[in-house]
Coordinates of N, CA and C in Angstrom, one line a residue:
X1271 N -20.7 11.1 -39.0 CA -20.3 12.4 -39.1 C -19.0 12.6 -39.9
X1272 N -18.9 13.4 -40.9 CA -17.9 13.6 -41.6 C -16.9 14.7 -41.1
X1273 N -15.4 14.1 -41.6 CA -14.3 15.0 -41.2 C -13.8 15.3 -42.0
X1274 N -13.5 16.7 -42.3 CA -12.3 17.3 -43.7 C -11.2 17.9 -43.0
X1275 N -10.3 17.0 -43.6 CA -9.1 17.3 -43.1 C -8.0 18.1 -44.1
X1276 N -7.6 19.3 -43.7 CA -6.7 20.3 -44.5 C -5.4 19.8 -44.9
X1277 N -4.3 19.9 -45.7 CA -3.3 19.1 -45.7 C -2.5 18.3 -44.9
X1278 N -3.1 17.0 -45.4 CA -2.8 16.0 -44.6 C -1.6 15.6 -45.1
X1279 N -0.6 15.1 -43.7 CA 0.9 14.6 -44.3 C 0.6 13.4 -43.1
X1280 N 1.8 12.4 -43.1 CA 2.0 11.6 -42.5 C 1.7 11.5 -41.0
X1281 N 2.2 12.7 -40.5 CA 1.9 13.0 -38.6 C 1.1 13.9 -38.9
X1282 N 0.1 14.5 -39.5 CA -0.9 15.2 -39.2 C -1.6 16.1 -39.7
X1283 N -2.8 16.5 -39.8 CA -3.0 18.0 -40.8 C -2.8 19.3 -40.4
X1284 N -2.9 20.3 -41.0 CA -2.7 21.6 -40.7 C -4.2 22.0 -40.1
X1285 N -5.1 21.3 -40.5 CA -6.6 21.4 -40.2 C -7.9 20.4 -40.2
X1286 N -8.7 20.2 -39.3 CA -9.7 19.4 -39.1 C -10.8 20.2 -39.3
X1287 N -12.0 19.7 -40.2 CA -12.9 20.4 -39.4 C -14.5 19.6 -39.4
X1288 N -14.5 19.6 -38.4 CA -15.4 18.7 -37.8 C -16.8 19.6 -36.8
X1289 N -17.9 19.0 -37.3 CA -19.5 19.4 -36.6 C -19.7 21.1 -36.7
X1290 N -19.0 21.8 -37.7 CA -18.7 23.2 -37.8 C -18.0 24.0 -36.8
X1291 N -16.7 22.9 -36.4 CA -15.7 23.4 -35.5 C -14.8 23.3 -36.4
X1292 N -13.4 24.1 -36.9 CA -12.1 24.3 -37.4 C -10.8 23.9 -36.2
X1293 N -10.6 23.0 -36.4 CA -9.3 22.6 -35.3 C -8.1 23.2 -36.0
X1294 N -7.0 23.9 -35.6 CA -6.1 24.3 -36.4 C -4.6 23.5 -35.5
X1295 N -3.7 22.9 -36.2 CA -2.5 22.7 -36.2 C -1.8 23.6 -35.4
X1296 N -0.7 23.5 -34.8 CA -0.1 24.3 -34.3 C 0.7 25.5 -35.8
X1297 N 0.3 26.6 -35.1 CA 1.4 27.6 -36.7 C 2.3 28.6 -36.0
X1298 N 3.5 28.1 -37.0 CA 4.6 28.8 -36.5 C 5.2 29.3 -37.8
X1299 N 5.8 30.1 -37.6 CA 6.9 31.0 -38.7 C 8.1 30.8 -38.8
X1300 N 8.7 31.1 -39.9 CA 10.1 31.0 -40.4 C 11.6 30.8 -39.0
X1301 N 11.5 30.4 -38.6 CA 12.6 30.5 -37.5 C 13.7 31.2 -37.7
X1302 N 14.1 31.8 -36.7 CA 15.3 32.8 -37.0 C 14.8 34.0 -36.8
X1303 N 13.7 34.7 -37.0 CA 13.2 36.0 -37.2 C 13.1 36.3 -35.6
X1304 N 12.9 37.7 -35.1 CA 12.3 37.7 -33.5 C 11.0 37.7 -33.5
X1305 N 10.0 38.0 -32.3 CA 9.4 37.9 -32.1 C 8.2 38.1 -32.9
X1306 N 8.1 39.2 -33.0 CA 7.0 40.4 -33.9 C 6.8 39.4 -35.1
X1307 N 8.4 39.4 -35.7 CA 8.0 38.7 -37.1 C 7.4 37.8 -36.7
X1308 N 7.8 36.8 -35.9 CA 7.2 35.4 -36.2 C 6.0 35.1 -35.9
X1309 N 5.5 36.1 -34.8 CA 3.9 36.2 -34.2 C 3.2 36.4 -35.9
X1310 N 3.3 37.8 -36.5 CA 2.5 38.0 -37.5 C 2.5 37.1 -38.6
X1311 N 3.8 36.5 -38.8 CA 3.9 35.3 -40.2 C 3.1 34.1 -39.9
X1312 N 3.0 33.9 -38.3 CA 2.0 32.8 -37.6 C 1.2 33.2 -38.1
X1313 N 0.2 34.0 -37.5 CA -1.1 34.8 -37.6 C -1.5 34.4 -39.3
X1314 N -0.6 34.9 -40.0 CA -1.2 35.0 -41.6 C -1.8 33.5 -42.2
X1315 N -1.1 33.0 -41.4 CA -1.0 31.5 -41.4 C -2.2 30.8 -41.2
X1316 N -2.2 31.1 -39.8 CA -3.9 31.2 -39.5 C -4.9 31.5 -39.9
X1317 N -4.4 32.9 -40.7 CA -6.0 33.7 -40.9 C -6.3 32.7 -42.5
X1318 N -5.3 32.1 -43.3 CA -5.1 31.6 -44.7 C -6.0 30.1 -44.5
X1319 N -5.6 29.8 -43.2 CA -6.0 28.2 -42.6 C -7.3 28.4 -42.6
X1320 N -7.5 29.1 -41.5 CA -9.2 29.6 -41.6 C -9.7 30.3 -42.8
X1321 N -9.4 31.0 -43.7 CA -10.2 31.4 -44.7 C -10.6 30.0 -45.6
X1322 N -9.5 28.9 -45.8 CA -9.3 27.5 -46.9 C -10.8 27.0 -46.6
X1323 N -11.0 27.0 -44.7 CA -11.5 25.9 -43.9 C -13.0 26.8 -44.2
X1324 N -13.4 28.0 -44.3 CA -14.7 28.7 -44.4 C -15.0 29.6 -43.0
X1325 N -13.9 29.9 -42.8 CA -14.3 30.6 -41.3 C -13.0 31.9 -41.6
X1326 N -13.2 32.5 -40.2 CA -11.7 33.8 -40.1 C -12.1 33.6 -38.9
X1327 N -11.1 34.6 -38.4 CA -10.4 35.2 -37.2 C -11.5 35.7 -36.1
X1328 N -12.6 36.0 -36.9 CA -13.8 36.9 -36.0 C -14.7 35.8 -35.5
X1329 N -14.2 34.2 -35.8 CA -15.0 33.2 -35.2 C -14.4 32.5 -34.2
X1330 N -13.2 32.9 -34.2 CA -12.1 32.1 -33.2 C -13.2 32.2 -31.6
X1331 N -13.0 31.1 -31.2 CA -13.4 29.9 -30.2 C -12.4 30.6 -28.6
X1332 N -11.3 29.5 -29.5 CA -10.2 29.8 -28.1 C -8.6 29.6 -29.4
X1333 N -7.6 30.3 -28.5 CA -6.5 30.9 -29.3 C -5.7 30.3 -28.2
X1334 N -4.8 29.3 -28.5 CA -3.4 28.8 -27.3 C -2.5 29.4 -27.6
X1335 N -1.4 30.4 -27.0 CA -0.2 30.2 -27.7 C 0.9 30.6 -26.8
X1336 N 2.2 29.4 -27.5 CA 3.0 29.2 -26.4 C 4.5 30.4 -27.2
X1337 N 5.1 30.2 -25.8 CA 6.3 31.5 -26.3 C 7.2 30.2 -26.0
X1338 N 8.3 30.7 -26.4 CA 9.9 30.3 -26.1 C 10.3 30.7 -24.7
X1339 N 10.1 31.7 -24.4 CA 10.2 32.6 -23.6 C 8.9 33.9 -23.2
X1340 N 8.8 33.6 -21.9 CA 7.9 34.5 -21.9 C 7.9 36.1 -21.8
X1341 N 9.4 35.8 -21.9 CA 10.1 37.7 -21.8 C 9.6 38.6 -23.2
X1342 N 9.0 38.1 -24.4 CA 8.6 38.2 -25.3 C 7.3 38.4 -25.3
X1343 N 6.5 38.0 -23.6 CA 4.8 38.4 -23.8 C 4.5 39.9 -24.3
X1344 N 5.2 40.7 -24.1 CA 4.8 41.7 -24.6 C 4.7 42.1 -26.2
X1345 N 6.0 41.9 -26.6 CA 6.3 41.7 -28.0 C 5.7 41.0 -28.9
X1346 N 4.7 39.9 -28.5 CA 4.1 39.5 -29.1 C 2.3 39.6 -29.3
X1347 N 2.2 40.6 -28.2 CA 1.0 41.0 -27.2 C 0.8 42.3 -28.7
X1348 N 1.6 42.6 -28.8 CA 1.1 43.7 -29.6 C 0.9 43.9 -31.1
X1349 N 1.9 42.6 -31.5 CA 1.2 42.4 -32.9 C 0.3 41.4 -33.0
X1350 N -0.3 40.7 -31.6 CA -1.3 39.9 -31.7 C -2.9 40.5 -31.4
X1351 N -2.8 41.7 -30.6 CA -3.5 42.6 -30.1 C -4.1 43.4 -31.7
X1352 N -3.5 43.8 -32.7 CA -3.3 44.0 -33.5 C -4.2 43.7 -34.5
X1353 N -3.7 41.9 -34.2 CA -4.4 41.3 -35.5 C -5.8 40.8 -34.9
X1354 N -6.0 40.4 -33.6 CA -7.3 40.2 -33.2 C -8.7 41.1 -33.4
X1355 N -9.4 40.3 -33.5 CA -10.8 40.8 -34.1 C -11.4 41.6 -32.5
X1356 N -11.3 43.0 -32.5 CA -11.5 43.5 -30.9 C -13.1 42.8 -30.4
X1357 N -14.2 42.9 -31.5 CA -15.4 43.0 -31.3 C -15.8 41.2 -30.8
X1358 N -14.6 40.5 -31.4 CA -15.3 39.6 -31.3 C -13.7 38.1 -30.4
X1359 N -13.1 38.7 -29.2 CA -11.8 38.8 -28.9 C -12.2 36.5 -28.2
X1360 N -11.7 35.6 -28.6 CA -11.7 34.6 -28.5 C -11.4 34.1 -27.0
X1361 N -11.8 33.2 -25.8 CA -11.1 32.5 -25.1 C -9.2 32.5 -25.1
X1362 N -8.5 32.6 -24.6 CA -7.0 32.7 -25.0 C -6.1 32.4 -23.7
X1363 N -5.2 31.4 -24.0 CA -4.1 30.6 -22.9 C -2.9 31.8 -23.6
X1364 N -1.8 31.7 -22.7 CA -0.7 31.4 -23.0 C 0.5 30.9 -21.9
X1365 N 1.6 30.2 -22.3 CA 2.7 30.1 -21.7 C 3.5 30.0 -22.6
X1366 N 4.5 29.5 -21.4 CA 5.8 29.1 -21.8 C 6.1 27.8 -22.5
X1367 N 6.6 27.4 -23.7 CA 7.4 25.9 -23.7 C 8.3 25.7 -24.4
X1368 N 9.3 24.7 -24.5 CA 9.8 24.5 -25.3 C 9.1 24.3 -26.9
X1369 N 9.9 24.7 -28.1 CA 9.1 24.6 -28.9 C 10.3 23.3 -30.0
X1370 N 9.6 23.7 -31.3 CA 9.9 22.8 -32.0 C 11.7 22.9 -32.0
X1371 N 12.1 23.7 -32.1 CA 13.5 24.5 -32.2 C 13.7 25.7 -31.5
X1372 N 15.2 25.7 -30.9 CA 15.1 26.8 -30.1 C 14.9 28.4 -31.0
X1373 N 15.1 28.3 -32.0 CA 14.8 29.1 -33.1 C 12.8 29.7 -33.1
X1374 N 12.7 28.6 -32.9 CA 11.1 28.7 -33.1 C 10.8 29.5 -31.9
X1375 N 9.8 30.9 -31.7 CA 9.5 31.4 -30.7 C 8.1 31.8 -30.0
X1376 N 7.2 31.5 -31.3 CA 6.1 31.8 -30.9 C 5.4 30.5 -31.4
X1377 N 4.2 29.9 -31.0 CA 3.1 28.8 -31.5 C 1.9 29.5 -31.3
X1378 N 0.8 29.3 -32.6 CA -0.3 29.6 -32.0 C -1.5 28.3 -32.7
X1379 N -2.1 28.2 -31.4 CA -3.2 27.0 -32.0 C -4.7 27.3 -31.6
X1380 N -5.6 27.3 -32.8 CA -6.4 27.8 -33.2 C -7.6 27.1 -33.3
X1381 N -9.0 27.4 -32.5 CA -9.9 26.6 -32.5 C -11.0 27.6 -32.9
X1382 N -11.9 27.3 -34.1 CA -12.9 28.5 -34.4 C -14.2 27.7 -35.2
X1383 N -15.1 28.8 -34.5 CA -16.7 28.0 -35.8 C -16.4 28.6 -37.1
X1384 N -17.1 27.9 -37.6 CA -17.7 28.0 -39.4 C -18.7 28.9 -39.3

């Protein structure tokens, strides 16, 4: 079975995609920005990953995403509410964790068909 892997660097790709599943990397945004921004700069991120990979947003599987803080679920509830596909709305976790940087505040990781 063959695997295409999206920009691959030393620890990892931004994308796998394997048996017409799209594994996505964790995506985060510019650090520094609050919440909103960084949900949506994520998101674009996403939707850019999956468009490269042959898929979008309206195939997503299951959607993880962790906050810095979960006093932010709302704040980021609504520009993620936003960007989701209503008709076609994915499996979806979220918590809390520490992230890459305390700067960093939102992660979102993305699993979707082809």
């Amino acid at each position: 079975m063959t695997i295409t892997r999206l920009h691959p660097g030393p620890r990892m790709s931004q994308a796998s995609i394997h048996n017409g599943t799209v594994y996505l990397a964790g995506q985060v945004a510019t650090p520094g920005t609050d919440v909103a921004h960084q949900t949506k700069e994520a998101l674009a991120k996403v939707d850019a990953l999956l468009a490269e990979a042959g898929s979008d947003k309206s195939k997503a599987l299951q959607v993880i995403v962790w906050l810095a803080d979960m006093a932010d679920f709302a704040a980021m509830n609504a520009v993620y509410d936003a960007w989701i596909d209503p008709e076609n709305p994915p499996a979806r976790a979220c918590g809390e964790a520490k992230l890459a940087t305390p700067e960093h505040l939102v992660e979102f990781i993305v699993t979707a068909a082809l």
